[in-house]
Each structure stands twice: as C-alpha cells, then as structure tokens.
Short mmCIF file of C-alpha atoms (C1' of nucleotides) in Angstrom, two decimals:
data_model
loop_
_atom_site.label_atom_id
_atom_site.label_comp_id
_atom_site.label_asym_id
_atom_site.label_seq_id
_atom_site.Cartn_x
_atom_site.Cartn_y
_atom_site.Cartn_z
CA UNK A 1 -6.02 75.29 35.48
CA UNK A 2 -3.67 78.09 34.92
CA UNK A 3 -1.11 79.24 32.49
CA UNK A 4 1.14 76.24 32.78
CA UNK A 5 0.79 73.33 30.45
CA UNK A 6 -1.08 70.51 32.13
CA UNK A 7 1.33 68.03 30.68
CA UNK A 8 4.80 69.43 31.13
CA UNK A 9 3.86 72.01 33.70
CA UNK A 10 6.52 74.28 32.37
CA UNK A 11 5.46 75.90 29.19
CA UNK A 12 2.61 78.25 28.84
CA UNK A 13 -0.52 76.46 27.76
CA UNK A 14 -1.99 77.62 24.49
CA UNK A 15 -4.22 74.83 23.36
CA UNK A 16 -7.23 73.24 24.95
CA UNK A 17 -7.97 69.61 24.24
CA UNK A 18 -11.55 68.79 24.91
CA UNK A 19 -11.08 65.09 24.88
CA UNK A 20 -8.38 65.28 27.48
CA UNK A 21 -9.86 68.28 29.20
CA UNK A 22 -6.35 69.58 29.29
CA UNK A 23 -4.54 72.79 28.59
CA UNK A 24 -1.39 72.11 26.69
CA UNK A 25 1.50 73.97 25.26
CA UNK A 26 1.99 73.53 21.57
CA UNK A 27 4.86 71.19 22.03
CA UNK A 28 3.03 68.86 24.37
CA UNK A 29 -0.04 69.10 22.23
CA UNK A 30 1.86 67.70 19.36
CA UNK A 31 3.59 65.09 21.44
CA UNK A 32 0.49 63.91 23.19
CA UNK A 33 -1.67 63.83 20.15
CA UNK A 34 0.74 62.07 17.93
CA UNK A 35 0.76 59.05 20.20
CA UNK A 36 -1.86 57.08 18.36
CA UNK A 37 -4.64 57.28 15.86
CA UNK A 38 -7.24 57.99 18.44
CA UNK A 39 -5.44 60.79 20.14
CA UNK A 40 -4.84 62.34 16.79
CA UNK A 41 -8.51 62.77 16.45
CA UNK A 42 -8.89 64.80 19.58
CA UNK A 43 -10.43 68.10 18.80
CA UNK A 44 -8.40 71.02 20.05
CA UNK A 45 -8.64 74.71 19.92
CA UNK A 46 -7.03 77.77 21.38
CA UNK A 47 -7.24 78.33 25.07
CA UNK A 48 -9.24 81.24 26.37
CA UNK A 49 -6.74 83.90 27.20
CA UNK A 50 -8.90 85.40 29.84
CA UNK A 51 -9.89 82.53 32.08
CA UNK A 52 -7.19 80.16 30.86
CA UNK A 53 -9.39 77.25 31.56
CA UNK A 54 -11.91 76.99 28.77
CA UNK A 55 -11.55 76.48 25.05
CA UNK A 56 -11.74 79.67 23.10
CA UNK A 57 -14.61 79.97 20.73
CA UNK A 58 -14.04 83.42 19.35
CA UNK A 59 -11.22 85.81 18.76
CA UNK A 60 -11.89 89.47 19.47
CA UNK A 61 -10.22 91.47 16.76
CA UNK A 62 -10.29 94.65 18.78
CA UNK A 63 -8.79 93.26 21.93
CA UNK A 64 -6.71 90.70 20.09
CA UNK A 65 -7.64 88.07 22.56
CA UNK A 66 -9.15 84.61 22.29
CA UNK A 67 -12.16 84.10 24.47
CA UNK A 68 -14.28 81.24 25.59
CA UNK A 69 -18.01 81.48 25.38
CA UNK A 70 -18.34 82.64 28.93
CA UNK A 71 -15.66 85.28 28.78
CA UNK A 72 -16.99 86.40 25.44
CA UNK A 73 -20.37 86.82 26.95
CA UNK A 74 -19.05 88.75 29.87
CA UNK A 75 -16.84 90.90 27.74
CA UNK A 76 -19.13 91.39 24.81
CA UNK A 77 -22.54 91.23 26.29
CA UNK A 78 -25.17 93.39 24.76
CA UNK A 79 -24.90 95.92 27.49
CA UNK A 80 -21.17 96.15 27.51
CA UNK A 81 -19.02 98.51 25.63
CA UNK A 82 -17.40 95.70 23.80
CA UNK A 83 -20.59 94.43 22.30
CA UNK A 84 -19.71 95.91 18.96
CA UNK A 85 -16.30 94.32 18.83
CA UNK A 86 -15.67 92.36 15.73
CA UNK A 87 -15.15 88.76 16.63
CA UNK A 88 -14.14 85.76 14.67
CA UNK A 89 -14.83 82.16 15.37
CA UNK A 90 -11.81 80.22 16.43
CA UNK A 91 -11.15 77.05 14.54
CA UNK A 92 -10.90 73.67 16.06
CA UNK A 93 -8.47 71.22 14.67
CA UNK A 94 -7.44 67.64 15.11
CA UNK A 95 -4.54 65.60 13.94
CA UNK A 96 -0.97 66.66 14.35
CA UNK A 97 -0.55 69.84 12.46
CA UNK A 98 2.89 71.26 12.28
CA UNK A 99 3.75 74.75 13.33
CA UNK A 100 3.26 76.02 9.85
CA UNK A 101 -0.03 74.29 9.55
CA UNK A 102 -1.20 75.57 12.85
CA UNK A 103 -0.31 79.05 11.91
CA UNK A 104 -2.26 78.57 8.76
CA UNK A 105 -5.25 77.29 10.60
CA UNK A 106 -5.25 80.28 12.86
CA UNK A 107 -3.79 82.79 10.54
CA UNK A 108 -7.08 84.33 9.88
CA UNK A 109 -7.88 84.53 13.52
CA UNK A 110 -4.78 85.60 15.21
CA UNK A 111 -1.24 86.38 14.55
CA UNK A 112 0.80 83.71 16.12
CA UNK A 113 3.67 85.11 18.07
CA UNK A 114 6.97 85.17 16.45
CA UNK A 115 9.25 82.30 17.01
CA UNK A 116 11.16 84.34 19.48
CA UNK A 117 8.33 85.14 21.76
CA UNK A 118 8.26 82.14 23.96
CA UNK A 119 10.05 78.97 24.43
CA UNK A 120 7.00 77.14 23.50
CA UNK A 121 6.70 78.89 20.24
CA UNK A 122 10.32 78.19 19.65
CA UNK A 123 9.58 74.58 20.09
CA UNK A 124 6.74 74.97 17.79
CA UNK A 125 8.99 76.42 15.25
CA UNK A 126 11.33 73.57 15.68
CA UNK A 127 8.74 70.99 15.01
CA UNK A 128 9.72 69.00 12.07
CA UNK A 129 7.50 69.30 9.13
CA UNK A 130 7.59 66.01 7.46
CA UNK A 131 4.17 66.07 6.13
CA UNK A 132 3.40 67.05 2.67
CA UNK A 133 2.93 70.67 2.35
CA UNK A 134 -0.52 71.78 1.69
CA UNK A 135 -2.16 74.10 -0.62
CA UNK A 136 -3.38 76.29 2.09
CA UNK A 137 -5.73 78.14 -0.07
CA UNK A 138 -7.57 74.98 -0.67
CA UNK A 139 -8.64 74.56 2.87
CA UNK A 140 -7.93 77.47 5.06
CA UNK A 141 -11.10 79.13 6.01
CA UNK A 142 -13.31 76.43 4.80
CA UNK A 143 -14.78 73.64 6.69
CA UNK A 144 -13.06 70.63 5.52
CA UNK A 145 -10.81 67.85 6.34
CA UNK A 146 -7.27 68.47 5.57
CA UNK A 147 -4.75 65.77 5.15
CA UNK A 148 -2.11 66.84 7.53
CA UNK A 149 0.62 64.94 9.13
CA UNK A 150 -0.64 62.24 11.39
CA UNK A 151 -4.06 62.27 9.91
CA UNK A 152 -6.86 64.53 9.12
CA UNK A 153 -7.07 67.95 10.51
CA UNK A 154 -10.47 69.39 10.84
CA UNK A 155 -11.03 73.03 10.83
CA UNK A 156 -14.10 75.01 10.54
CA UNK A 157 -15.24 78.08 8.85
CA UNK A 158 -14.15 81.27 10.38
CA UNK A 159 -16.76 83.85 10.59
CA UNK A 160 -16.86 87.31 11.90
CA UNK A 161 -19.35 88.04 14.52
CA UNK A 162 -20.38 91.42 15.63
CA UNK A 163 -22.65 92.11 18.48
CA UNK A 164 -23.37 90.62 21.79
CA UNK A 165 -22.82 87.07 22.60
CA UNK A 166 -26.47 86.61 22.60
CA UNK A 167 -26.29 86.62 18.89
CA UNK A 168 -24.09 83.65 18.99
CA UNK A 169 -26.04 80.57 18.28
CA UNK A 170 -24.93 78.52 21.12
CA UNK A 171 -25.66 75.31 19.43
CA UNK A 172 -23.59 76.39 16.57
CA UNK A 173 -20.59 77.35 18.48
CA UNK A 174 -21.23 74.24 20.40
CA UNK A 175 -20.33 72.15 17.50
CA UNK A 176 -17.14 73.95 17.15
CA UNK A 177 -16.14 73.71 20.68
CA UNK A 178 -17.27 70.18 20.82
CA UNK A 179 -15.53 69.25 17.70
CA UNK A 180 -18.53 67.37 16.65
CA UNK A 181 -18.24 65.21 13.67
CA UNK A 182 -21.49 64.79 11.98
CA UNK A 183 -22.77 62.23 9.61
CA UNK A 184 -25.14 64.02 7.41
CA UNK A 185 -28.38 62.31 6.78
CA UNK A 186 -28.62 60.93 3.35
CA UNK A 187 -31.89 62.61 2.88
CA UNK A 188 -31.63 66.18 1.88
CA UNK A 189 -31.87 68.50 4.77
CA UNK A 190 -35.09 70.12 5.51
CA UNK A 191 -36.10 73.21 3.76
CA UNK A 192 -34.90 75.25 6.64
CA UNK A 193 -31.53 75.57 5.18
CA UNK A 194 -29.36 78.25 6.56
CA UNK A 195 -28.22 80.46 3.80
CA UNK A 196 -24.86 81.89 3.55
CA UNK A 197 -25.47 85.56 3.80
CA UNK A 198 -22.66 86.45 1.55
CA UNK A 199 -23.06 83.93 -1.14
CA UNK A 200 -26.74 83.47 -0.88
CA UNK A 201 -26.29 79.80 -1.26
CA UNK A 202 -27.15 77.15 1.21
CA UNK A 203 -24.35 76.70 3.56
CA UNK A 204 -25.23 73.10 3.70
CA UNK A 205 -24.05 72.68 0.23
CA UNK A 206 -20.59 73.40 1.35
CA UNK A 207 -20.99 71.27 4.33
CA UNK A 208 -22.10 68.35 2.34
CA UNK A 209 -19.15 68.75 0.17
CA UNK A 210 -16.71 69.16 2.92
CA UNK A 211 -17.79 66.69 5.47
CA UNK A 212 -15.80 63.62 5.81
CA UNK A 213 -18.17 60.90 6.71
CA UNK A 214 -15.42 58.43 7.19
CA UNK A 215 -14.35 60.33 10.19
CA UNK A 216 -17.47 59.51 12.01
CA UNK A 217 -17.03 57.41 15.05
CA UNK A 218 -20.53 56.75 15.99
CA UNK A 219 -23.51 56.85 13.80
CA UNK A 220 -26.86 57.02 15.41
CA UNK A 221 -29.90 55.82 13.75
CA UNK A 222 -31.60 58.73 15.27
CA UNK A 223 -30.42 61.73 16.99
CA UNK A 224 -32.71 60.92 19.80
CA UNK A 225 -31.24 57.57 20.32
CA UNK A 226 -28.12 58.46 22.06
CA UNK A 227 -29.34 60.37 25.00
CA UNK A 228 -32.72 61.62 25.64
CA UNK A 229 -31.17 64.80 26.68
CA UNK A 230 -28.79 65.52 23.96
CA UNK A 231 -31.01 64.30 21.30
CA UNK A 232 -34.17 65.64 22.54
CA UNK A 233 -32.35 68.81 22.68
CA UNK A 234 -30.97 68.64 19.26
CA UNK A 235 -34.16 69.05 17.43
CA UNK A 236 -32.87 72.20 15.99
CA UNK A 237 -29.95 70.33 14.78
CA UNK A 238 -31.79 67.95 12.61
CA UNK A 239 -34.64 70.14 11.91
CA UNK A 240 -32.39 72.61 10.30
CA UNK A 241 -30.74 70.01 8.27
CA UNK A 242 -28.49 68.98 11.03
CA UNK A 243 -25.44 70.83 10.18
CA UNK A 244 -26.42 74.34 9.62
CA UNK A 245 -27.60 74.62 13.13
CA UNK A 246 -24.22 73.60 14.28
CA UNK A 247 -21.92 75.36 12.00
CA UNK A 248 -23.62 78.12 10.22
CA UNK A 249 -22.40 80.73 12.56
CA UNK A 250 -23.03 83.55 10.23
CA UNK A 251 -26.70 83.23 10.09
CA UNK A 252 -27.52 83.94 13.63
CA UNK A 253 -30.85 85.04 14.74
CA UNK A 254 -31.05 86.76 18.01
CA UNK A 255 -34.30 85.02 18.55
CA UNK A 256 -32.61 81.71 18.38
CA UNK A 257 -30.19 82.55 21.02
CA UNK A 258 -32.85 84.22 22.98
CA UNK A 259 -34.79 81.09 22.81
CA UNK A 260 -31.96 79.14 24.16
CA UNK A 261 -31.30 81.68 26.76
CA UNK A 262 -34.86 81.65 27.73
CA UNK A 263 -34.88 77.95 27.89
CA UNK A 264 -31.79 77.93 29.90
CA UNK A 265 -33.20 80.38 32.29
CA UNK A 266 -36.36 78.47 32.54
CA UNK A 267 -34.85 75.13 33.03
CA UNK A 268 -32.07 76.17 35.26
CA UNK A 269 -34.22 76.58 38.25
CA UNK A 270 -34.47 72.95 38.95
CA UNK A 271 -32.20 70.77 36.95
CA UNK A 272 -29.67 72.69 35.13
CA UNK A 273 -26.77 73.66 37.03
CA UNK A 274 -23.65 73.98 35.17
CA UNK A 275 -23.84 73.15 31.60
CA UNK A 276 -20.79 74.20 29.84
CA UNK A 277 -21.26 76.82 27.29
CA UNK A 278 -20.00 74.41 24.77
CA UNK A 279 -23.15 72.45 24.78
CA UNK A 280 -25.77 74.93 25.30
CA UNK A 281 -27.60 73.75 22.27
CA UNK A 282 -28.09 70.36 23.64
CA UNK A 283 -28.47 71.79 27.02
CA UNK A 284 -31.03 74.29 26.14
CA UNK A 285 -33.47 72.05 24.48
CA UNK A 286 -32.86 69.24 26.78
CA UNK A 287 -33.61 71.49 29.61
CA UNK A 288 -36.79 72.43 28.04
CA UNK A 289 -37.58 68.84 27.51
CA UNK A 290 -36.57 67.79 30.92
CA UNK A 291 -38.74 70.39 32.40
CA UNK A 292 -41.78 68.62 31.27
CA UNK A 293 -40.31 65.25 30.86
CA UNK A 294 -38.16 64.53 33.82
CA UNK A 295 -37.53 61.00 32.76
CA UNK A 296 -35.22 61.13 29.84
CA UNK A 297 -36.24 58.40 27.58
CA UNK A 298 -34.48 56.41 25.01
CA UNK A 299 -36.62 56.03 22.01
CA UNK A 300 -35.57 53.11 19.92
CA UNK A 301 -38.12 53.37 17.22
CA UNK A 302 -37.82 56.93 16.34
CA UNK A 303 -36.38 58.64 13.45
CA UNK A 304 -33.46 57.74 11.47
CA UNK A 305 -31.40 60.63 10.67
CA UNK A 306 -27.76 60.10 11.02
CA UNK A 307 -25.88 62.05 13.54
CA UNK A 308 -22.77 61.31 15.37
CA UNK A 309 -21.02 62.86 18.24
CA UNK A 310 -17.42 62.04 18.22
CA UNK A 311 -17.43 63.23 21.75
CA UNK A 312 -19.49 60.31 22.73
CA UNK A 313 -17.23 57.70 21.50
CA UNK A 314 -14.83 55.99 23.72
CA UNK A 315 -12.10 58.07 22.39
CA UNK A 316 -13.51 61.35 23.18
CA UNK A 317 -16.00 60.71 25.79
CA UNK A 318 -14.28 62.36 28.62
CA UNK A 319 -13.60 65.76 27.38
CA UNK A 320 -16.23 66.16 24.83
CA UNK A 321 -18.90 64.66 26.86
CA UNK A 322 -18.08 66.96 29.64
CA UNK A 323 -18.06 69.82 27.34
CA UNK A 324 -21.33 68.76 26.07
CA UNK A 325 -22.63 69.07 29.54
CA UNK A 326 -25.22 66.44 29.11
CA UNK A 327 -24.64 65.11 32.53
CA UNK A 328 -24.11 68.50 33.90
CA UNK A 329 -27.48 69.52 32.81
CA UNK A 330 -29.02 67.21 35.22
CA UNK A 331 -26.59 67.43 38.00
CA UNK A 332 -25.71 71.00 38.19
CA UNK A 333 -27.44 74.28 38.53
CA UNK A 334 -26.81 77.70 37.18
CA UNK A 335 -24.68 77.80 34.10
CA UNK A 336 -21.38 79.32 34.96
CA UNK A 337 -21.52 81.73 32.11
CA UNK A 338 -24.88 82.92 33.18
CA UNK A 339 -23.46 85.26 35.65
CA UNK A 340 -26.02 87.10 37.61
CA UNK A 341 -26.34 90.39 35.96
CA UNK A 342 -28.66 92.54 33.97
CA UNK A 343 -27.35 91.37 30.65
CA UNK A 344 -28.35 87.84 31.44
CA UNK A 345 -31.89 88.49 32.27
CA UNK A 346 -33.71 88.35 29.00
CA UNK A 347 -36.68 90.51 28.48
CA UNK A 348 -39.75 88.57 29.33
CA UNK A 349 -41.33 89.33 25.99
CA UNK A 350 -38.52 87.97 23.92
CA UNK A 351 -38.24 85.13 26.31
CA UNK A 352 -41.81 84.10 25.87
CA UNK A 353 -41.45 84.58 22.18
CA UNK A 354 -38.50 82.32 22.19
CA UNK A 355 -40.33 79.71 24.14
CA UNK A 356 -43.19 79.90 21.72
CA UNK A 357 -40.86 79.50 18.81
CA UNK A 358 -39.31 76.55 20.47
CA UNK A 359 -42.66 74.92 20.96
CA UNK A 360 -43.64 75.56 17.38
CA UNK A 361 -40.49 73.98 16.23
CA UNK A 362 -41.06 71.04 18.42
CA UNK A 363 -44.49 70.63 17.01
CA UNK A 364 -43.28 70.57 13.49
CA UNK A 365 -40.44 68.29 14.21
CA UNK A 366 -40.49 65.29 11.99
CA UNK A 367 -38.89 61.97 12.40
CA UNK A 368 -38.08 60.33 9.19
CA UNK A 369 -37.69 56.64 9.35
CA UNK A 370 -35.27 54.77 7.27
CA UNK A 371 -35.43 51.09 6.72
CA UNK A 372 -32.18 49.37 7.43
CA UNK A 373 -33.14 46.02 6.13
CA UNK A 374 -35.33 46.15 3.11
CA UNK A 375 -35.70 42.40 3.14
CA UNK A 376 -37.17 42.53 6.59
CA UNK A 377 -39.47 45.28 5.61
CA UNK A 378 -40.59 43.37 2.57
CA UNK A 379 -41.37 40.45 4.75
CA UNK A 380 -43.15 42.52 7.36
CA UNK A 381 -45.19 44.10 4.63
CA UNK A 382 -46.67 40.81 3.64
CA UNK A 383 -47.03 39.22 7.02
CA UNK A 384 -50.45 38.41 8.28
CA UNK A 385 -51.58 40.04 11.47
CA UNK A 386 -54.09 39.96 14.24
CA UNK A 387 -54.85 43.39 15.56
CA UNK A 388 -51.65 44.64 14.12
CA UNK A 389 -49.53 41.95 15.62
CA UNK A 390 -47.72 39.37 13.63
CA UNK A 391 -49.14 35.92 13.85
CA UNK A 392 -47.57 32.58 13.39
CA UNK A 393 -47.65 31.19 9.93
CA UNK A 394 -50.81 29.26 9.46
CA UNK A 395 -52.60 30.83 12.38
CA UNK A 396 -55.82 32.69 11.93
CA UNK A 397 -55.38 36.30 10.95
CA UNK A 398 -57.58 39.30 10.60
CA UNK A 399 -55.48 41.27 8.17
CA UNK A 400 -53.57 40.18 5.13
CA UNK A 401 -51.50 42.95 3.60
CA UNK A 402 -51.26 41.07 0.37
CA UNK A 403 -54.93 40.95 -0.24
CA UNK A 404 -55.62 44.06 1.76
CA UNK A 405 -58.54 42.25 3.24
CA UNK A 406 -59.72 41.51 6.69
CA UNK A 407 -60.87 38.07 7.59
CA UNK A 408 -63.76 39.39 9.61
"C1'" DG B 1 -53.35 81.42 40.25
"C1'" DT B 2 -54.27 76.48 40.72
"C1'" DG B 3 -56.16 71.99 40.30
"C1'" DA B 4 -59.29 68.86 37.93
"C1'" DC B 5 -60.89 67.35 33.81
"C1'" DT B 6 -61.25 66.34 28.79
"C1'" DC B 7 -59.45 65.54 24.41
"C1'" DA B 8 -56.02 64.93 20.78
"C1'" DA B 9 -51.61 63.67 19.50
"C1'" DA B 10 -47.49 61.30 20.19
"C1'" DA B 11 -45.00 57.51 21.87
"C1'" DA B 12 -44.58 52.82 23.45
"C1'" DT B 13 -45.75 48.15 23.11
"C1'" DC B 14 -46.72 43.76 21.18
"C1'" DC B 15 -46.35 39.97 17.98
"C1'" DA B 16 -43.46 36.15 14.62
"C1'" DC B 17 -39.67 35.21 12.18
"C1'" DA B 18 -35.95 35.88 8.65
"C1'" DA B 19 -31.66 38.03 8.65
"C1'" DC B 20 -27.73 38.77 10.94
"C1'" DA B 21 -23.63 38.33 14.09
"C1'" DG B 22 -20.62 35.86 16.81
"C1'" DG B 23 -18.69 31.72 18.81
"C1'" DC B 24 -17.13 27.18 18.25
"C1'" DA B 25 -15.67 22.75 16.19
"C1'" DC C 1 -7.43 29.83 7.43
"C1'" DT C 2 -11.91 28.42 5.77
"C1'" DT C 3 -16.29 26.32 6.27
"C1'" DG C 4 -20.40 24.88 8.47
"C1'" DC C 5 -23.30 24.68 12.35
"C1'" DC C 6 -25.45 26.53 16.33
"C1'" DT C 7 -27.30 30.12 19.29
"C1'" DG C 8 -28.74 34.60 20.49
"C1'" DT C 9 -30.05 39.20 18.84
"C1'" DT C 10 -32.18 42.50 15.75
"C1'" DG C 11 -35.55 44.74 12.91
"C1'" DT C 12 -39.79 44.97 10.52
"C1'" DG C 13 -45.32 47.15 10.37
"C1'" DG C 14 -50.12 47.77 12.06
"C1'" DA C 15 -53.16 47.95 15.84
"C1'" DT C 16 -53.63 48.86 20.44
"C1'" DT C 17 -52.41 50.84 24.72
"C1'" DT C 18 -50.17 54.24 27.36
"C1'" DT C 19 -48.29 58.70 28.04
"C1'" DT C 20 -47.99 63.50 27.25
"C1'" DG C 21 -49.49 68.16 26.27
"C1'" DA C 22 -52.84 71.63 25.57
"C1'" DG C 23 -57.07 73.69 26.46
"C1'" DT C 24 -61.13 74.63 29.29
"C1'" DC C 25 -63.63 75.23 33.43
#
DNA sequence: GTGACTCAAAAATCCACAACAGGCA
DNA sequence: CTTGCCTGTTGTGGATTTTTGAGTC
C-alpha cells in the first residue's frame, strides 16, 4: 500500500478502514462507507503517515504526524530521543461523517489541512452536509456514539501519552484500532476499575454511560467462547471490567505492557509470527496460553460475561479479524513491530515480573455464570439425579434436591 | 538443567427433559 | 397472514472423569 487511495487510485489516502483493510482518500471513504448500513459501521481511523499502510493509533504532537503502533514504537521507543514526545490517541470513527464532523473528530488530534491543500481535501470540503449539525461539545473527546449522517459515529477518548510505546497498553490501543464494540456485562465490573487519573473517578462509569449496546453485532456468552485464543487472551479485558482494559489509555502501567511484551517475546519463538500491533492484547495472552495449551479450546460452559467483537461479525471479519491477528498468532512468527533492537529486548527482571503478574491474574480470574433460562434452571434445581446425572422421571435416584436427601 | 512423579485445581463430560426455534401444512 | 403441529436443538446442575499446572525429587 502506498500513498494512493486503494479505491480510486488517484487521491492521496488518508483513512484506513480496518474492515476493508484499505487505505482510502476521504472522498472514497465517504462514498464507500455510505453504500449500506453495514459498511457504515466499518471502523476507520487515520492512516499512519510514516508507513502508509497501517492505521494510526497515536498522533505525535511534536512531529505532527500520525503513527501506527509499530512506527510509534520505532519512533518513540524508550531508548529513542522521541520517547518524551507528547502523543495523543487517534480516534476511530464509523458512519459517514461529513467533512466538518471529521474535522471535529480529529480536531483535538491534528489540524486538518486547509481546503486548499489537496484535491482530496477539497472534495472533503465539498461534501454535502445534510445531516443535522451536532453539538460538538457534547461528544468530541468523549467516548460515545454520535448520531451523524448515515448512522452512528463512534469515537473514542483522546488521551495524551508521554513516554515510550512500552507504556502503551497494547490491549487498550487494540480496542481503538480494532474498533471493538463491547457489550458491557450487566454485572458491575470487577473491583479492578481503572481510575481516571484526572477525575479520580472510575473510567468505567463513563464507559457505561457512553456505550451503545445496540451497536453490538455479536454478543458472546463468554469472552472465551469465541476463540480460545482471543478469549483466553482477553482475561485482562474482563478481569478489569472489560472495558477499562481496552479503552482506559490514560492509566497505563509499564508493567502491563511489559507483561505483554514479555509474553510476546516468550511466545513468539514458536507460534507467534506476525500479530498485528492492533491485537497485541489478545495476542499476548493468547500466546501465553498457547504456549502451554497448544490446542485452543472452545469452552462452552464457561463464564458469561458479555463481550462482542464487531470485528468478528460477518461485516467486519476481514479487516478487523486480521487486525486482531488471531490467526496470525498461530501462523506467523515475529511481530513486525518487534523489530530486532535493543529497545525491544525487555529486561529479564521486568519480564519475569510481568510473567508472574500474568500468572497471578490468571489464577484469580473468575468466570461468572449467568443463567439464560431461569425456567430451565428452576427445573434442573429440582431434578433428581444419580451421581450428579439427571435421571428419567420415575427412575431410581440417589439425590433429590428438593428434599436434600440421598436415597442411599 | 531435565525428566519423572505426585498432588491439587480446573475443565470437560454426562444425564433427562422442558423450552425454544424453525419449517411446514 | 395466522395458527397449529412437528422436529431438532439448547440449556440446566451435580457428580465424576479427565486434563492441566505447579511443586518436589
């Protein structure tokens, strides 16, 4: 992929659509994604201005450039001079935002070129704005669904990040680059709520408020149900209340990322080969899991938190799934962003620490079960059994839940 | 450092049957 | 289009079995 729009081949590409795995100019982006309801839901973001092939995840304020995870790592690694650059998360969006809306979405991240800069931007400026104007202050900079023309537009919180990429919680940026749409579990998140450092309030509060559950394409009874890999790997996700681990980009512990890095490094030797940065969260844990559990299992009876990956629906499966790297984890080797270099070799101490933390987390992981059919449960609760198994009505039994007695 | 072994914990399995979903007349 | 019937699938819990992981030698 290069500078040219994958669709028209003429204009400079500015937007990356994960679902289509395509780099598009703003004009084509709007055209393509206004085709139908499904395409409107494709999650897009700015294109990395350095490699021009990956979705940007951060915007470097100093360099005034949008960077993908890999380029960010290379450019802002801990050992590089740019490690102290102030960076801001780049928003994803869906729907068919107009030029004005797009500029609003990204206004806090970058200054869109003037209408005269490029033909593409001219086209952008010429886009008709038929949608109702928005109260930008009501949604810009917050994670919410915005009713824009052609449907909802999802954007995410923009947060400044300072430091090396290692401080980026990969699983958190993952969500952004994946455009994940999450159904929050009805149960309150675990106590490990990520607190908003500025407000001192649980970020999840906002998330709960802002999430649009209706947008969910696929609801899993359990985050482990979908793929052994992704789900196994997403323990952090649920464990931390699901969302905060994905979106709370402010609260970033270096240990977390170290853990993932460590895991990545550990798992990469055999099975991981090219997980996209976008899914390092899933990748990381899944790698850890796959290291000891080569057969990725589907566990039908496990937990019942609700999680959905829009990227795994038919609509989005191509791009998002690829981004997720679930398959890549197994098929490929060294992560592309893990370029051989000193900055990528984690200190063994922190690495082992991270692994230990991971294992502790795994130990404490809980699967909460929810009963989908209370009537069935009620019946099961009173059914007679033999050695735990249901028996036919009238047959001899050794346990009667009603009387709490055993027949022998 | 490595393999064999033990033990505990976790996960999978099994059962019957009402509820449910979908197709068809 | 609605209704009723039929057929196949799903989900439910406790005990048991199997698998996994950690620790020790």
